Amino acid sequence: MRVEQVIFPTGDRLPMLLDDQDLPVPEACDWMLSRRQRAFTTQSRNMQELLVVHDWARVRRIDLYERLQSGRQFTEAEITSLVERLRRPSNAKVVVKLAVSPDTANKRISTTRKHMAWYIDELIADPGTSETQRQRLSDMKEKLISKLLDSMQSPEGNRSYHKHLTLDQAQFLQDALDPEGAVLFGRDSRGRLRNFLMVCLLVFLGLRTGELLSLRIQDIKFGAITSIHVMRRGMSPVDQRRRPPRVKRLGRILPLDSPRLAMMLDDYIMNERQWFLLHGRSNDSGFVFLSDEGAPLSTDRLRQLFKDLRTHFPDKLPSHLIPHSLRYTFTDLVYEELRRQGKEEDEIEQILMCLRGDTSPKSQDGYIDYGARGKEALQRYQSQVASNRNAPDVLL
């Protein structure tokens, strides 16, 4: 079994689960059609999670949907076996770990629960289903959902919040890619300029990877202060990337108050970007950042850039450096700046929501290390309350 991506003429995409004969699995595809309003990345993840469930059913020689139609309860051993399979990595030639993270396992269990509950509800609503069968299906759903909910794991304790870069690291990253700098990391001047501009936009504006790679030419407004318009759009029929980047957050207008970056961005759009199109003999898709072949730059290419940077500068850049690290860096440093300005916490939350495109201040919880803030406050308190002999700078 495998998951195949279907691309429609409108540019919309839909994942499709195929069986061993390369035929669509109707029930899984119908469920995905009912979730068309969700982002394609979410749909793809959900279908990959269902693939794990069908793989389990194939190994156990269970006809999953026939079993659900019958209303015959799953045994404790079967449910336990299913949960254990959902907690294991997908089939691979080389096993690198014995279990997935609790977060991944919980997502798989949640998708399994939602899909099975949806299918049972469809059977219950079928006019051809008898009252006796409806009762059996209801009992089956209640037990199955309860068992799956009970199998959800607790989070992995305290998350590692140290994903941001220090100020020195963020500045070195820019210097390493600067086409006019001394390091000159990269093969050619055109690629260095493109990579430098992408990193600067991520650092200066806190963009997500999808927001950066979704930028169109018309989204950049040059003026006294250049502005970047982050806009939510539907799928583009000219975007042939297998995993098209999307704007998940709210649209917003962000100022880029750097004349040098604005001039370099204008030069890239007017000259170097056109070279990529001619070199790759590609039609103009309208996206700002292109590959050497003239196609819209993919997420994998951007991630590879950051992997190369980690490899070449292990002493200067952290091992956890990825494109999303720069959003952590943006949030952390802007938060510190707002605190230095004497802003209240409620006002800081609102400002960050506006800059990041968040709909809720809870979206910032994963980016701001409140534990570290508490340690800083505790250290200041202890230095204030300590007696002379307990002061940290007193040698005993």
Coordinates of C-alpha atoms in Angstrom, one line a residue:
M1 CA 0.0 0.0 0.0
R2 CA 1.1 3.5 -0.6
V3 CA 0.0 7.2 -0.6
E4 CA -0.2 8.9 -3.9
Q5 CA -0.7 12.6 -4.5
V6 CA -3.4 13.7 -6.9
I7 CA -2.9 17.2 -8.5
F8 CA -6.0 18.9 -10.0
P9 CA -5.9 21.4 -12.9
T10 CA -6.8 24.1 -10.4
G11 CA -3.5 23.4 -8.5
D12 CA -5.4 21.8 -5.5
R13 CA -3.8 18.6 -4.2
L14 CA -5.3 15.6 -2.4
P15 CA -3.5 12.5 -1.0
M16 CA -5.0 9.2 -2.0
L17 CA -4.4 5.8 -0.3
L18 CA -3.9 3.0 -2.8
D19 CA -4.1 -0.7 -2.0
D20 CA -1.7 -3.5 -3.1
Q21 CA -3.4 -3.4 -6.6
D22 CA -2.9 0.3 -6.9
L23 CA -6.6 0.9 -6.5
P24 CA -8.0 3.7 -4.2
V25 CA -9.2 2.6 -0.8
P26 CA -12.7 4.2 -1.0
E27 CA -13.3 4.7 2.7
A28 CA -10.0 6.4 3.4
C29 CA -10.4 8.6 0.3
D30 CA -14.0 9.6 1.2
W31 CA -12.9 10.6 4.7
M32 CA -10.1 12.8 3.2
L33 CA -12.7 14.4 0.9
S34 CA -14.7 15.4 4.0
R35 CA -11.6 17.2 5.3
R36 CA -10.8 19.2 2.2
Q37 CA -10.8 22.4 4.2
R38 CA -7.6 21.4 6.0
A39 CA -4.1 22.2 4.8
F40 CA -2.5 19.8 2.3
T41 CA 0.4 19.0 4.7
T42 CA -2.2 18.0 7.4
Q43 CA -4.0 15.8 4.9
S44 CA -0.8 14.1 3.8
R45 CA 0.2 13.5 7.4
N46 CA -3.2 12.0 8.2
M47 CA -3.1 9.7 5.2
Q48 CA 0.4 8.5 6.1
E49 CA -1.0 7.8 9.6
L50 CA -3.9 5.8 8.1
L51 CA -1.3 3.9 6.1
V52 CA 0.2 2.6 9.3
V53 CA -3.3 1.4 10.4
H54 CA -3.9 -0.5 7.2
D55 CA -0.4 -2.0 7.4
W56 CA -1.3 -3.3 10.8
A57 CA -4.6 -4.7 9.6
R58 CA -2.9 -6.4 6.6
V59 CA -0.3 -8.1 9.0
R60 CA -3.2 -9.2 11.3
R61 CA -5.2 -10.4 8.3
I62 CA -8.1 -8.2 9.3
D63 CA -10.5 -6.6 6.7
L64 CA -10.7 -3.3 8.6
Y65 CA -13.9 -1.9 7.0
E66 CA -15.7 -5.3 6.9
R67 CA -14.9 -5.6 10.6
L68 CA -16.3 -2.1 11.4
Q69 CA -19.4 -2.8 9.3
S70 CA -20.1 -6.0 11.2
G71 CA -20.1 -4.2 14.5
R72 CA -18.1 -7.0 16.0
Q73 CA -16.0 -5.7 18.8
F74 CA -12.2 -5.5 18.6
T75 CA -10.6 -7.7 21.3
E76 CA -8.3 -6.3 23.9
A77 CA -5.4 -8.0 22.3
E78 CA -6.2 -6.5 18.9
I79 CA -6.5 -2.9 20.3
T80 CA -3.3 -3.3 22.2
S81 CA -1.6 -4.6 19.1
L82 CA -2.9 -1.6 17.1
V83 CA -1.7 0.9 19.6
E84 CA 1.7 -0.7 19.8
R85 CA 2.0 -0.6 16.0
L86 CA 1.1 3.1 16.0
R87 CA 3.9 3.8 18.5
R88 CA 6.5 2.1 16.3
P89 CA 8.4 3.7 13.4
S90 CA 7.1 3.1 9.9
N91 CA 8.7 0.2 8.0
A92 CA 12.2 1.0 6.9
K93 CA 15.3 -0.9 5.8
V94 CA 17.3 0.4 8.7
V95 CA 15.7 0.7 12.2
V96 CA 17.2 3.7 13.9
K97 CA 14.8 3.8 16.9
L98 CA 12.3 1.5 18.6
A99 CA 9.5 4.0 19.1
V100 CA 8.3 7.3 17.8
S101 CA 7.9 10.3 20.1
P102 CA 4.8 10.6 22.3
D103 CA 3.6 13.5 20.2
T104 CA 3.8 11.5 16.9
A105 CA 2.2 8.5 18.6
N106 CA -0.6 10.6 19.9
K107 CA -1.2 12.1 16.4
R108 CA -1.4 8.7 14.9
I109 CA -3.9 7.5 17.6
S110 CA -6.0 10.6 17.2
T111 CA -6.2 10.2 13.4
T112 CA -7.1 6.5 13.8
R113 CA -9.8 7.4 16.3
K114 CA -11.3 10.2 14.2
H115 CA -11.3 8.1 11.0
M116 CA -12.9 5.0 12.6
A117 CA -15.5 7.2 14.5
W118 CA -16.3 8.9 11.2
Y119 CA -16.8 5.6 9.3
I120 CA -19.0 4.1 12.1
D121 CA -21.1 7.3 12.1
E122 CA -21.6 6.9 8.4
L123 CA -22.8 3.3 8.9
I124 CA -25.1 4.4 11.7
A125 CA -26.6 7.1 9.5
D126 CA -27.1 4.7 6.6
P127 CA -30.9 4.1 6.1
G128 CA -30.3 0.5 5.4
T129 CA -28.8 -0.2 8.8
S130 CA -31.2 -1.9 11.2
E131 CA -31.8 -0.7 14.7
T132 CA -30.1 -3.8 16.2
Q133 CA -27.0 -3.1 14.0
R134 CA -27.1 0.6 15.0
Q135 CA -26.9 -0.4 18.6
R136 CA -24.0 -2.7 18.0
L137 CA -22.2 0.0 16.1
S138 CA -22.8 2.5 18.8
D139 CA -21.4 0.1 21.5
M140 CA -18.4 -0.7 19.3
K141 CA -17.7 3.0 18.8
E142 CA -17.9 3.8 22.5
K143 CA -15.5 1.0 23.5
L144 CA -13.1 1.6 20.6
I145 CA -12.9 5.4 21.2
S146 CA -12.5 4.9 24.9
K147 CA -9.6 2.5 24.5
L148 CA -7.8 4.7 22.0
L149 CA -8.2 7.8 24.2
D150 CA -6.8 5.8 27.2
S151 CA -3.8 4.9 25.1
M152 CA -2.7 8.5 24.6
Q153 CA 0.7 9.2 26.1
S154 CA 1.8 12.0 28.3
P155 CA 4.0 14.7 26.8
E156 CA 7.8 14.3 26.9
G157 CA 8.2 16.5 30.0
N158 CA 9.9 19.9 29.5
R159 CA 10.6 20.7 25.9
S160 CA 14.0 22.1 24.8
Y161 CA 13.4 25.7 24.2
H162 CA 17.0 26.5 23.2
K163 CA 16.2 26.4 19.5
H164 CA 17.0 30.1 18.9
L165 CA 20.3 31.6 17.9
T166 CA 22.2 34.0 20.0
L167 CA 22.7 37.5 18.6
D168 CA 26.3 36.6 17.6
Q169 CA 25.2 33.4 15.9
A170 CA 22.5 35.3 13.9
Q171 CA 25.0 37.9 12.8
F172 CA 27.6 35.3 11.8
L173 CA 24.9 33.5 9.7
Q174 CA 24.4 36.7 7.8
D175 CA 28.1 37.3 7.4
A176 CA 28.7 33.7 6.1
L177 CA 26.2 34.2 3.3
D178 CA 26.8 37.9 2.5
P179 CA 27.8 38.1 -1.2
E180 CA 29.9 41.1 -0.4
G181 CA 31.5 39.6 2.7
A182 CA 34.7 37.8 3.4
V183 CA 33.5 34.2 3.9
L184 CA 31.7 33.7 0.6
F185 CA 29.9 30.5 1.4
G186 CA 28.4 29.0 -1.7
R187 CA 29.3 28.1 -5.3
D188 CA 28.4 31.3 -7.1
S189 CA 27.4 34.9 -6.6
R190 CA 23.8 34.4 -7.7
G191 CA 23.2 31.6 -5.3
R192 CA 24.9 33.4 -2.5
L193 CA 22.7 36.5 -3.1
R194 CA 19.5 34.4 -3.1
N195 CA 20.5 32.5 0.0
F196 CA 21.6 35.6 1.8
L197 CA 18.2 37.3 1.1
M198 CA 16.3 34.3 2.3
V199 CA 18.1 34.1 5.6
C200 CA 17.8 37.8 6.1
L201 CA 14.1 37.8 5.6
L202 CA 13.8 34.9 8.0
V203 CA 15.9 36.6 10.7
F204 CA 14.5 40.2 10.2
L205 CA 10.8 39.3 9.8
G206 CA 10.4 36.0 11.6
L207 CA 8.8 34.4 8.6
R208 CA 7.9 30.7 8.5
T209 CA 9.4 28.6 5.8
G210 CA 6.1 28.3 4.0
E211 CA 5.6 32.1 4.1
L212 CA 9.1 32.7 2.7
L213 CA 8.8 30.3 -0.2
S214 CA 5.2 31.4 -0.9
L215 CA 6.3 35.0 -1.6
R216 CA 5.3 36.4 -5.0
I217 CA 6.9 39.3 -6.8
Q218 CA 3.8 41.5 -6.2
D219 CA 4.1 40.8 -2.4
I220 CA 7.2 43.1 -2.2
K221 CA 6.4 46.8 -2.2
F222 CA 9.5 49.0 -2.7
G223 CA 9.5 52.5 -1.2
A224 CA 11.0 54.7 1.4
I225 CA 10.6 51.7 3.7
T226 CA 10.2 48.4 1.8
S227 CA 7.3 46.3 3.0
I228 CA 6.7 42.5 2.7
H229 CA 3.1 41.4 2.3
V230 CA 2.5 38.0 3.7
M231 CA -0.7 36.7 2.1
R232 CA -2.8 33.6 2.4
R233 CA -3.7 32.0 -1.0
G234 CA -5.0 28.9 -2.5
M235 CA -2.9 26.4 -4.4
S236 CA -1.3 27.6 -7.6
P237 CA -1.6 25.5 -10.8
V238 CA 1.9 26.6 -11.8
D239 CA 3.4 25.4 -8.6
Q240 CA 4.8 21.9 -9.3
R241 CA 6.5 21.4 -5.9
R242 CA 5.5 18.1 -4.4
R243 CA 4.9 19.7 -1.0
P244 CA 3.8 23.2 -1.9
P245 CA 4.6 25.7 1.0
R246 CA 1.5 27.4 2.5
V247 CA 0.9 30.4 4.6
K248 CA -0.6 29.0 7.8
R249 CA -0.7 32.2 9.9
L250 CA -2.7 35.4 9.4
G251 CA -1.7 37.7 6.5
R252 CA 0.2 40.8 7.5
I253 CA 2.4 43.6 6.2
L254 CA 5.9 43.7 7.6
P255 CA 8.4 46.6 7.1
L256 CA 11.9 45.8 6.0
D257 CA 13.8 48.9 7.3
S258 CA 17.1 48.2 5.7
P259 CA 18.0 50.2 2.5
R260 CA 20.9 47.8 1.7
L261 CA 18.6 44.7 1.8
A262 CA 16.0 46.5 -0.2
M263 CA 18.5 47.4 -2.9
M264 CA 19.9 43.8 -3.0
L265 CA 16.4 42.4 -3.2
D266 CA 15.5 44.7 -6.1
D267 CA 18.8 43.7 -7.9
Y268 CA 18.0 40.0 -7.3
I269 CA 14.5 40.3 -8.7
M270 CA 15.5 42.4 -11.7
N271 CA 18.6 40.5 -12.7
E272 CA 19.6 37.3 -10.9
R273 CA 16.1 35.9 -10.8
Q274 CA 15.8 36.4 -14.5
W275 CA 19.0 34.5 -15.0
F276 CA 17.6 31.5 -13.1
L277 CA 14.6 31.5 -15.4
L278 CA 16.7 31.7 -18.6
H279 CA 19.2 29.1 -17.3
G280 CA 16.4 26.6 -16.5
R281 CA 14.3 27.6 -19.5
S282 CA 11.4 27.8 -17.2
N283 CA 8.2 29.8 -17.3
D284 CA 7.9 32.5 -14.8
S285 CA 5.8 31.2 -11.9
G286 CA 5.8 34.5 -10.1
F287 CA 7.5 33.2 -6.9
V288 CA 10.4 35.3 -5.6
F289 CA 12.9 32.6 -4.8
L290 CA 13.8 30.1 -7.5
S291 CA 16.1 27.2 -7.8
D292 CA 19.1 27.1 -10.2
E293 CA 16.7 25.4 -12.6
G294 CA 14.2 28.3 -12.5
A295 CA 11.5 26.4 -10.6
P296 CA 10.1 27.6 -7.3
L297 CA 12.5 26.8 -4.5
S298 CA 11.5 23.7 -2.5
T299 CA 11.5 23.3 1.3
D300 CA 14.0 20.5 0.9
R301 CA 16.5 22.8 -0.9
L302 CA 16.2 25.4 1.9
R303 CA 16.7 22.7 4.5
Q304 CA 19.8 21.4 2.7
L305 CA 21.3 24.9 2.8
F306 CA 21.0 25.0 6.5
K307 CA 22.4 21.5 6.8
D308 CA 25.4 22.6 4.8
L309 CA 25.9 25.6 7.0
R310 CA 25.8 23.4 10.1
T311 CA 28.4 21.1 8.6
H312 CA 30.8 23.9 7.4
F313 CA 30.6 26.0 10.6
P314 CA 30.2 23.5 13.5
D315 CA 32.0 25.9 15.9
K316 CA 30.1 29.0 14.9
L317 CA 26.5 27.7 14.4
P318 CA 24.4 25.4 16.7
S319 CA 23.8 21.8 15.7
H320 CA 20.0 22.4 15.9
L321 CA 20.1 25.1 13.2
I322 CA 17.2 24.8 10.8
P323 CA 15.1 27.5 8.9
H324 CA 12.5 27.5 11.7
S325 CA 15.3 28.3 14.2
L326 CA 15.3 31.9 12.9
R327 CA 11.6 32.3 13.8
Y328 CA 12.6 31.3 17.4
T329 CA 15.4 33.8 17.2
F330 CA 13.1 36.6 15.9
T331 CA 10.6 36.0 18.7
D332 CA 13.2 35.8 21.4
L333 CA 15.1 38.9 20.4
V334 CA 12.0 41.0 19.7
Y335 CA 10.6 39.9 23.1
E336 CA 13.8 41.0 24.8
E337 CA 13.7 44.4 23.0
L338 CA 10.1 45.0 24.0
R339 CA 10.9 44.2 27.6
R340 CA 13.8 46.7 27.5
Q341 CA 11.4 49.3 26.2
G342 CA 9.3 48.7 29.4
K343 CA 6.3 47.2 27.6
E344 CA 3.8 45.3 29.8
E345 CA 3.4 41.6 29.2
D346 CA -0.1 41.9 27.7
E347 CA 1.1 44.5 25.3
I348 CA 4.1 42.4 24.3
E349 CA 1.8 39.5 23.6
Q350 CA -0.4 41.6 21.3
I351 CA 2.6 43.0 19.5
L352 CA 4.1 39.6 18.9
M353 CA 0.8 38.3 17.7
C354 CA 0.6 41.0 15.1
L355 CA 4.2 40.5 13.9
R356 CA 4.0 36.7 13.8
G357 CA 0.5 36.4 12.4
D358 CA -0.8 34.5 15.4
T359 CA -4.5 34.3 16.3
S360 CA -3.8 33.4 19.9
P361 CA -1.0 34.4 22.4
K362 CA -0.7 30.6 23.2
S363 CA 1.0 30.3 19.8
Q364 CA 4.0 32.0 21.4
D365 CA 4.4 29.5 24.3
G366 CA 6.6 27.2 22.2
Y367 CA 8.9 30.0 21.2
I368 CA 9.5 31.9 24.5
D369 CA 11.5 30.0 27.2
Y370 CA 9.5 31.1 30.2
G371 CA 11.6 28.7 32.3
A372 CA 14.7 30.6 31.5
R373 CA 13.0 33.8 32.2
G374 CA 12.0 32.4 35.6
K375 CA 15.6 31.4 36.3
E376 CA 16.9 34.9 35.5
A377 CA 14.3 36.4 37.8
L378 CA 15.2 33.9 40.6
Q379 CA 18.9 34.7 40.2
R380 CA 18.2 38.4 40.5
Y381 CA 16.0 37.8 43.6
Q382 CA 18.6 35.7 45.3
S383 CA 21.4 38.3 44.7
Q384 CA 19.1 40.9 46.2
V385 CA 18.1 38.9 49.3
A386 CA 21.4 37.3 50.0
S387 CA 23.4 38.4 53.0
N388 CA 27.0 39.7 52.5
R389 CA 28.5 36.3 53.0
N390 CA 26.0 34.6 50.7
A391 CA 26.6 36.9 47.8
P392 CA 27.7 35.1 44.7
D393 CA 30.9 37.1 44.3
V394 CA 32.1 36.4 47.9
L395 CA 34.8 33.7 48.2
L396 CA 34.4 31.4 51.2

